mmCIF file of C-alpha atoms in Angstrom:
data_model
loop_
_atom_site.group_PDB
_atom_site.id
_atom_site.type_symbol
_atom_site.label_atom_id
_atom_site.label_comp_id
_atom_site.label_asym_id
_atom_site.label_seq_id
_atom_site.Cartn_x
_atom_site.Cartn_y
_atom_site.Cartn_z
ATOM 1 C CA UNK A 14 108.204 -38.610 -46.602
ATOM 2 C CA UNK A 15 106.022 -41.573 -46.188
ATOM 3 C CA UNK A 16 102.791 -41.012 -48.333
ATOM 4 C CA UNK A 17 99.628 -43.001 -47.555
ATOM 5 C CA UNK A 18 97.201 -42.075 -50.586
ATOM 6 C CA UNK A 19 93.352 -43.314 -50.410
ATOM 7 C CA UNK A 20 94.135 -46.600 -49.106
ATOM 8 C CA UNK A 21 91.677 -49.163 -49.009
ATOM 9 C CA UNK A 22 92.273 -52.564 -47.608
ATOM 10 C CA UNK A 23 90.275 -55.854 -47.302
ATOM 11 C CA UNK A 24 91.257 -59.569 -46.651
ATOM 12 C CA UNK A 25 89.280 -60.411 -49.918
ATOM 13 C CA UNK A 26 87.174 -59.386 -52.011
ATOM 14 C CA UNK A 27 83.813 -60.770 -50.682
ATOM 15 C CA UNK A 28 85.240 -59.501 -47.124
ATOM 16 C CA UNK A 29 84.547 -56.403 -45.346
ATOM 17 C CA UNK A 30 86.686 -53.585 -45.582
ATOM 18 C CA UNK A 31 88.618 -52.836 -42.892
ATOM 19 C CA UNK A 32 90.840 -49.956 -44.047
ATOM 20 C CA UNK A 33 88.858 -47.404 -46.172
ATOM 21 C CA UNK A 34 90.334 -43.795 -48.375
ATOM 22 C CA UNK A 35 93.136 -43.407 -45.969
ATOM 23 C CA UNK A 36 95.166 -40.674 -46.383
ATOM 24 C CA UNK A 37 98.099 -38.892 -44.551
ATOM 25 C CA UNK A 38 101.457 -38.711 -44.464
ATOM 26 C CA UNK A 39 104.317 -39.770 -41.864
ATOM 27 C CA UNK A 40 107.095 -37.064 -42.015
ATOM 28 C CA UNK A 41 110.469 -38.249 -40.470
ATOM 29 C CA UNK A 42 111.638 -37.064 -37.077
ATOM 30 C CA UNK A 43 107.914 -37.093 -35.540
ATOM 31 C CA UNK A 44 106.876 -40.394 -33.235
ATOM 32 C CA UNK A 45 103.215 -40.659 -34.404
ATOM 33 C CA UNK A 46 100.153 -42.682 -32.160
ATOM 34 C CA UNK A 47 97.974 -44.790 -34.426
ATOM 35 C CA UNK A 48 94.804 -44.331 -31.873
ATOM 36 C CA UNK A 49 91.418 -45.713 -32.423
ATOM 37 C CA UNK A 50 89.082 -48.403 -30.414
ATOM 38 C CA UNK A 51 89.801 -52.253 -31.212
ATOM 39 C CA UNK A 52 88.918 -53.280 -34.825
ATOM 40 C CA UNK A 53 89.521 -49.815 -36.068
ATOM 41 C CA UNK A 54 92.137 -50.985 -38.204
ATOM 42 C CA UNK A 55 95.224 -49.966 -36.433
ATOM 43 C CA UNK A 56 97.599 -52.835 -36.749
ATOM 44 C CA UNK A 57 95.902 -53.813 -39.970
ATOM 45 C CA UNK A 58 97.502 -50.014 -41.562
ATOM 46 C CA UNK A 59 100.815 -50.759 -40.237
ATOM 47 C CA UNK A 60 101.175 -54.455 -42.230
ATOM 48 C CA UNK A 61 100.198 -52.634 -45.514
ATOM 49 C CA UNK A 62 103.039 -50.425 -44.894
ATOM 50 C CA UNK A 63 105.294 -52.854 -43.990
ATOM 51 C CA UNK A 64 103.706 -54.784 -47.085
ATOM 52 C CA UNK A 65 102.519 -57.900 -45.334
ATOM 53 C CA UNK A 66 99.580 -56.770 -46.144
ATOM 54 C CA UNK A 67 98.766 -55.778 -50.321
ATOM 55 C CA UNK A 68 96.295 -52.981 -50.564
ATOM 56 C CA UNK A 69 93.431 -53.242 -52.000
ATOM 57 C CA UNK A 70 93.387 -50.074 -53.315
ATOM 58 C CA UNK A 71 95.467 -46.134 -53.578
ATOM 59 C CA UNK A 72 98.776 -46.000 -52.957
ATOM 60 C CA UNK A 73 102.258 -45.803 -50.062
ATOM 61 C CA UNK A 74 104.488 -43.932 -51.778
ATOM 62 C CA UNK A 75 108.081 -43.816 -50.139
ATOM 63 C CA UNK A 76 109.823 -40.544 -50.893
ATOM 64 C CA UNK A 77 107.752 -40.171 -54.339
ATOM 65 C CA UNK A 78 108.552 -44.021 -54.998
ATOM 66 C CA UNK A 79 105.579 -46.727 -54.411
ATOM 67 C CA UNK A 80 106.416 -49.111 -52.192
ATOM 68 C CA UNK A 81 105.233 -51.791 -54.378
ATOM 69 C CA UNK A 82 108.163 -51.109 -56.940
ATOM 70 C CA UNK A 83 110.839 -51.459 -54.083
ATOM 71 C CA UNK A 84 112.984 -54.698 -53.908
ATOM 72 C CA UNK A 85 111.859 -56.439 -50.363
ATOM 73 C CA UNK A 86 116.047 -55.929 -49.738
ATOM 74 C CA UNK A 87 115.610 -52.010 -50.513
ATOM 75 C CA UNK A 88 112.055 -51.762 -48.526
ATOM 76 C CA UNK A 89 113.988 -53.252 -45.550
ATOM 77 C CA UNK A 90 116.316 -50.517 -45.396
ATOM 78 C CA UNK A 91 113.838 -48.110 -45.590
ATOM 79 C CA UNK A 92 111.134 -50.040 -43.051
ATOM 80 C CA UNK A 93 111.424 -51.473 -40.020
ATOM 81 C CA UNK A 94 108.195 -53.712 -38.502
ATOM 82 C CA UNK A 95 108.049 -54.841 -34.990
ATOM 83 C CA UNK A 96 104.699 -56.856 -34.761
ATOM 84 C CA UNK A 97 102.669 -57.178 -31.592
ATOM 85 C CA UNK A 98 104.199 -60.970 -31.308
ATOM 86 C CA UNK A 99 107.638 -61.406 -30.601
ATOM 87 C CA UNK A 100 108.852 -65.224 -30.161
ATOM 88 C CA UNK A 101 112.190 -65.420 -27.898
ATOM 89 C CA UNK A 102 114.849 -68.308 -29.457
ATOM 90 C CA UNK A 103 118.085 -69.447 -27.982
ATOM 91 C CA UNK A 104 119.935 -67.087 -29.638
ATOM 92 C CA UNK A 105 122.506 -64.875 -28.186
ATOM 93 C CA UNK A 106 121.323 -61.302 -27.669
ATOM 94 C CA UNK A 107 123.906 -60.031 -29.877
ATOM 95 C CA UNK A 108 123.603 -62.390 -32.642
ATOM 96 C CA UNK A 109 119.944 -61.897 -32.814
ATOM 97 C CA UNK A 110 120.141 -57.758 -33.381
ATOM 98 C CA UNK A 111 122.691 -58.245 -35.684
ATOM 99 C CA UNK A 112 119.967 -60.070 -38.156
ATOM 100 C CA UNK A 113 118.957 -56.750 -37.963
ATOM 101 C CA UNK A 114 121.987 -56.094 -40.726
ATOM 102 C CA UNK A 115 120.412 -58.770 -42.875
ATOM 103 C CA UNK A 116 119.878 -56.385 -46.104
ATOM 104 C CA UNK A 117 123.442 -54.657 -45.662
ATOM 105 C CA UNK A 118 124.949 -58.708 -45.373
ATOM 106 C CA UNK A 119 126.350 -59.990 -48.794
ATOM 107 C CA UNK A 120 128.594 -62.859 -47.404
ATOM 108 C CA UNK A 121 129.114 -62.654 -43.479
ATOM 109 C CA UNK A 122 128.813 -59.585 -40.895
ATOM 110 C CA UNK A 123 131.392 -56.951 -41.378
ATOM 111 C CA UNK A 124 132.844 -55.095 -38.639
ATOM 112 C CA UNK A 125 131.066 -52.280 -39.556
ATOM 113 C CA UNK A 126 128.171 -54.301 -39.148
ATOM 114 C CA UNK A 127 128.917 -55.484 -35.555
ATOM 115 C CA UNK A 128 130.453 -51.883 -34.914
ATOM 116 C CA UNK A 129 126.851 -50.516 -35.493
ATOM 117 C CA UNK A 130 124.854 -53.274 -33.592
ATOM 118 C CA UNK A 131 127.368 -52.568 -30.157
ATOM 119 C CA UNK A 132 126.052 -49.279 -30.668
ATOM 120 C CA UNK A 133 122.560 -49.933 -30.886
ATOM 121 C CA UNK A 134 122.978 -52.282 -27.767
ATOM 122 C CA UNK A 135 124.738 -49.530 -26.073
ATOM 123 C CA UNK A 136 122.217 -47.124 -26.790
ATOM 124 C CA UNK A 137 119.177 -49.040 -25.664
ATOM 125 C CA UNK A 138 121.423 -50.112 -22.269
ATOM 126 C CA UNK A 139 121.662 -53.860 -23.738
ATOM 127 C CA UNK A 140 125.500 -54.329 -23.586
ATOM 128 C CA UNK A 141 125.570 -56.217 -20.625
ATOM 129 C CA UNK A 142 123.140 -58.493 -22.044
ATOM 130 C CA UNK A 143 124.725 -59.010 -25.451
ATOM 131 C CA UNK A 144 126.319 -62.747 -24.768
ATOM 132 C CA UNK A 145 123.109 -63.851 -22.955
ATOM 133 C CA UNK A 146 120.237 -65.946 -24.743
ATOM 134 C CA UNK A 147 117.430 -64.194 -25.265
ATOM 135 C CA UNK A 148 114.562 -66.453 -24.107
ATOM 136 C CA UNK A 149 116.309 -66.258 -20.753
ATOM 137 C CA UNK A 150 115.608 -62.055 -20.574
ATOM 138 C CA UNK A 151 112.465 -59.942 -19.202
ATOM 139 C CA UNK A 152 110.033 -59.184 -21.020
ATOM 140 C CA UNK A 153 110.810 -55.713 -20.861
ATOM 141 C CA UNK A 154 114.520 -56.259 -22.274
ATOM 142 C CA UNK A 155 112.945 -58.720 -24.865
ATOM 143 C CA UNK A 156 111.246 -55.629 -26.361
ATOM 144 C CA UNK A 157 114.014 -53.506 -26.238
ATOM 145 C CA UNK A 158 116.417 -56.125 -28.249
ATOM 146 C CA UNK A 159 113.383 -56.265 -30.952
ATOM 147 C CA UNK A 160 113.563 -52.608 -31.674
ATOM 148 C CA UNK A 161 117.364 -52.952 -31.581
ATOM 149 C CA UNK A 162 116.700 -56.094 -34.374
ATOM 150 C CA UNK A 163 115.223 -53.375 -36.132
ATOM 151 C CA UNK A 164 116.979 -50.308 -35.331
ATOM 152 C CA UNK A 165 119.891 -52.563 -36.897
ATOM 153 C CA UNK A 166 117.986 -52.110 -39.887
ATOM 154 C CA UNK A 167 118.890 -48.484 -40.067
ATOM 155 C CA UNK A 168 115.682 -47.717 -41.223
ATOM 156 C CA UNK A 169 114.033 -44.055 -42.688
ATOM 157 C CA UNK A 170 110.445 -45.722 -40.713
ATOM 158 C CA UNK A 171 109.881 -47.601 -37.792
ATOM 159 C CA UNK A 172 106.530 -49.557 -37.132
ATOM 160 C CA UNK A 173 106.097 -50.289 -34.071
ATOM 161 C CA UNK A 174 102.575 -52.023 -33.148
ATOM 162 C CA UNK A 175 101.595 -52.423 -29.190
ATOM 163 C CA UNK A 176 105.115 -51.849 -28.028
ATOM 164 C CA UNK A 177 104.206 -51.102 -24.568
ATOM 165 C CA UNK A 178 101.485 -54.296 -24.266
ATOM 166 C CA UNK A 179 102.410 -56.773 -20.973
ATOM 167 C CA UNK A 180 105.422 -54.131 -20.074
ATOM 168 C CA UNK A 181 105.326 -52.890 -16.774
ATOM 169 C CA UNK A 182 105.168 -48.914 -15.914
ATOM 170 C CA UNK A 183 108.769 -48.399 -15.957
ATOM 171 C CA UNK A 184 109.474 -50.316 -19.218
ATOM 172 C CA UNK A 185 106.649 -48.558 -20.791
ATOM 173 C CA UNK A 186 108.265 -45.376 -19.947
ATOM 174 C CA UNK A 187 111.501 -46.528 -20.795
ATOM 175 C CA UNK A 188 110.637 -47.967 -24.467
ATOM 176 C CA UNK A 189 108.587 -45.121 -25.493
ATOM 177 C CA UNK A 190 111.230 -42.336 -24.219
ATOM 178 C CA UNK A 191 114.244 -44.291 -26.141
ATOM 179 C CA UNK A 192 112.093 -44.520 -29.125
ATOM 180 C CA UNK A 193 111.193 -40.934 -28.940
ATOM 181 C CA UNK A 194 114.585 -39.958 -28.572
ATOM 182 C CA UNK A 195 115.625 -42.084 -31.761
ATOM 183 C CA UNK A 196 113.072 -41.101 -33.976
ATOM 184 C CA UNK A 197 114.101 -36.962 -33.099
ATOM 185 C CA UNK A 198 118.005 -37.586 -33.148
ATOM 186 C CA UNK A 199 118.283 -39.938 -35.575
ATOM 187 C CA UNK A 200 114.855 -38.264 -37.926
ATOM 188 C CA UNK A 201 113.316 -41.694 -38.452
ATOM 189 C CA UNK A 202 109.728 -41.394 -38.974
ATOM 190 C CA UNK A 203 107.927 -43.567 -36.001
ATOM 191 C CA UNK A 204 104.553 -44.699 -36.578
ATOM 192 C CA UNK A 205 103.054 -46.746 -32.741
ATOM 193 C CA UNK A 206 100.304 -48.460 -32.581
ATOM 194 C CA UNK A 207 98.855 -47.849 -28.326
ATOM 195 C CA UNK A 208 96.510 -47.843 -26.485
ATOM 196 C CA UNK A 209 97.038 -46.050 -23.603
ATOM 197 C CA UNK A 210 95.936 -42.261 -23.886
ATOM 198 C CA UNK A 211 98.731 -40.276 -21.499
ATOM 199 C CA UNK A 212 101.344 -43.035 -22.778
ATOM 200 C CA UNK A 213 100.578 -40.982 -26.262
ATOM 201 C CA UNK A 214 100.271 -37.365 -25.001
ATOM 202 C CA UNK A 215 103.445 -37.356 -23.393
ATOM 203 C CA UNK A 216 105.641 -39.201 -25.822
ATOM 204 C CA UNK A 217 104.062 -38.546 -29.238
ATOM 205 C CA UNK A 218 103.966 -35.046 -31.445
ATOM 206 C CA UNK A 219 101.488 -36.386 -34.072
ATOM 207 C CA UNK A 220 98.459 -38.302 -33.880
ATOM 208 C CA UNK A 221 96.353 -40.713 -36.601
ATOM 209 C CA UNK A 222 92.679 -41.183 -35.127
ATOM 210 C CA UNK A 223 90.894 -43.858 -36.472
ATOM 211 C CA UNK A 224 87.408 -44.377 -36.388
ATOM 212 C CA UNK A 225 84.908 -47.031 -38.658
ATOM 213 C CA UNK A 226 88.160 -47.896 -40.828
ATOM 214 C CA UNK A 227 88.429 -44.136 -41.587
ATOM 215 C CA UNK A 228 90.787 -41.119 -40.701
ATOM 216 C CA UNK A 229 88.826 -39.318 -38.306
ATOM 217 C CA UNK A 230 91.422 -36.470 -37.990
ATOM 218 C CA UNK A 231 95.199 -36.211 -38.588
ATOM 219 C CA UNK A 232 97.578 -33.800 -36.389
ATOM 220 C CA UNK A 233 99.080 -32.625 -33.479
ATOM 221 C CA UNK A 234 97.749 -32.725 -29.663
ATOM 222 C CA UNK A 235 95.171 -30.444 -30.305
ATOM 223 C CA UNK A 236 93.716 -32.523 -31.994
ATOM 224 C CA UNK A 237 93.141 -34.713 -28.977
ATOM 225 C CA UNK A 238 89.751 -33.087 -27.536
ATOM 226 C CA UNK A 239 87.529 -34.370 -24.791
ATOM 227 C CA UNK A 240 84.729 -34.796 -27.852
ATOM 228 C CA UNK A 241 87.493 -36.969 -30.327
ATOM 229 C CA UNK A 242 88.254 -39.159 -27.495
ATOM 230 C CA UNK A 243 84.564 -39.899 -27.025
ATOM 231 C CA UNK A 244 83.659 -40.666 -30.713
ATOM 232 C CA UNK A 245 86.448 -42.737 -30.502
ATOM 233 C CA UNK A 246 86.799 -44.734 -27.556
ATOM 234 C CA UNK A 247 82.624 -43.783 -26.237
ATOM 235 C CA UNK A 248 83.784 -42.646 -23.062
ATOM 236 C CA UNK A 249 83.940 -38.904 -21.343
ATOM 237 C CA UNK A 250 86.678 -37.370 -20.512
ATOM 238 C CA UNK A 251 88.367 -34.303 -19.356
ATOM 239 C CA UNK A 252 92.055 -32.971 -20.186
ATOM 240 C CA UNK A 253 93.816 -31.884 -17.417
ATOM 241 C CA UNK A 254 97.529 -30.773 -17.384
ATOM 242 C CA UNK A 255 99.438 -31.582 -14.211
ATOM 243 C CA UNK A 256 102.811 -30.125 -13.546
ATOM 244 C CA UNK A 257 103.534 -29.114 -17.417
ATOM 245 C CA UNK A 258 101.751 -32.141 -18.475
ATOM 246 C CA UNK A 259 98.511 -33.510 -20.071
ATOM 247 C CA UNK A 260 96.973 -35.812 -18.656
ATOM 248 C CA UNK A 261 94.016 -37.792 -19.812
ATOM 249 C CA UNK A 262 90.852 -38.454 -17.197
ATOM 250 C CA UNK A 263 88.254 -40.491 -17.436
ATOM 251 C CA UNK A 264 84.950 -39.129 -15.814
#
């Protein structure tokens, strides 16, 4: 269980706060949507989990443990990050998921090591791109060997924030369904930061709503009513479902 207990964050201590009394908690096997309009703090709440970010106050506590106490070898293994930024070197696609094994890497990569990172590849449908350089790939397969970096990691958590930004329809789809899949087969705990509204509904279970720096409400899709959407984002909408689904319209 990943425990988020009155957190408060600000950049200093003159500054405003941008995080305030959060509370929840992020139980494994669930893919969870971090919504909220820009500024709400979204991003900012996954880099205090990932610690790049110290609170200013409360506490993460990672099964029972804080997070603060953990080793940054031993939070690796538990937390993966993928920021909104991801800069493409001329590394080989392979060699570049297998830093992904960093933590598990005393002297040089066993084969269990690159035994688990050819599965990872494999999973994601990356093989065929494992001895090609990575600033030479889509953008779309560029995101997918970032969450295999971090998949590599073998992680309890994976942060994910704005996966889906600058991807097309289909690798949107694509992304979020392998992620989903991951985070139910493997029970990793998957905390996304998004912002489109069906993108959610149809691949997440659980949903954070953020509003002024706040939890505004903490749950499943219920949750997501015409009159939360429009404190949150100031727009109306309706819910409609369409063929089994729910689907998000803007009126």
């Amino acid at each position: 269980m990943l425990e988020i207990k009155n957190l408060d964050f600000a950049y200093g201590p003159k500054s405003k706060t941008v995080l305030k009394n959060i509370s929840c908690q992020i139980e494994p096997g669930h893919l969870t949507a971090i919504l909220g309009n820009n500024g709400a703090g979204k991003s900012t709440l996954l880099k205090c989990l990932s610690r790049i970010h110290k609170i200013s106050g409360g506490q993460i506590l990672l099964d029972g443990q804080d997070i603060y106490k953990l080793s940054r070898l031993d939070l690796a293994k538990k937390i993966a990050y993928v920021g909104q930024k991801t800069q493409a070197s001329h590394t080989m696609v392979f060699d570049t998921v297998l830093l992904g094994r960093r933590p598990y890497i005393k002297w040089e990569a066993s084969s269990q090591d690159k035994n688990i990172v050819s599965e990872i590849l494999q999973k994601l449908n990356l093989s065929s791109y494992a001895s090609s350089y990575v600033d030479q790939v889509s953008g779309g397969e560029l995101q997918k060997i970032v969450l295999a970096r971090a998949l590599a990691q073998e992680p309890k958590y994976l942060l994910l924030d704005e996966p889906t930004s600058n991807l097309d329809p289909y690798n949107q789809q694509e992304i979020l369904k392998i992620v989903r899949e991951i985070c139910s087969q493997e029970n990793i705990g998957g905390l996304i930061v998004i912002h489109d509204l069906n993108l959610a509904i149809k691949y997440c279970d659980r949903f954070l709503l953020i509003k002024d720096s706040q939890v505004y409400g903490y749950g499943g899709l219920d949750l997501l009513s015409p009159q939360a959407i429009k404190d949150l984002y100031k727009i109306d909408v309706d819910i409609v479902d369409y063929k089994g689904q729910k689907l998000i319209v803007a009126l």
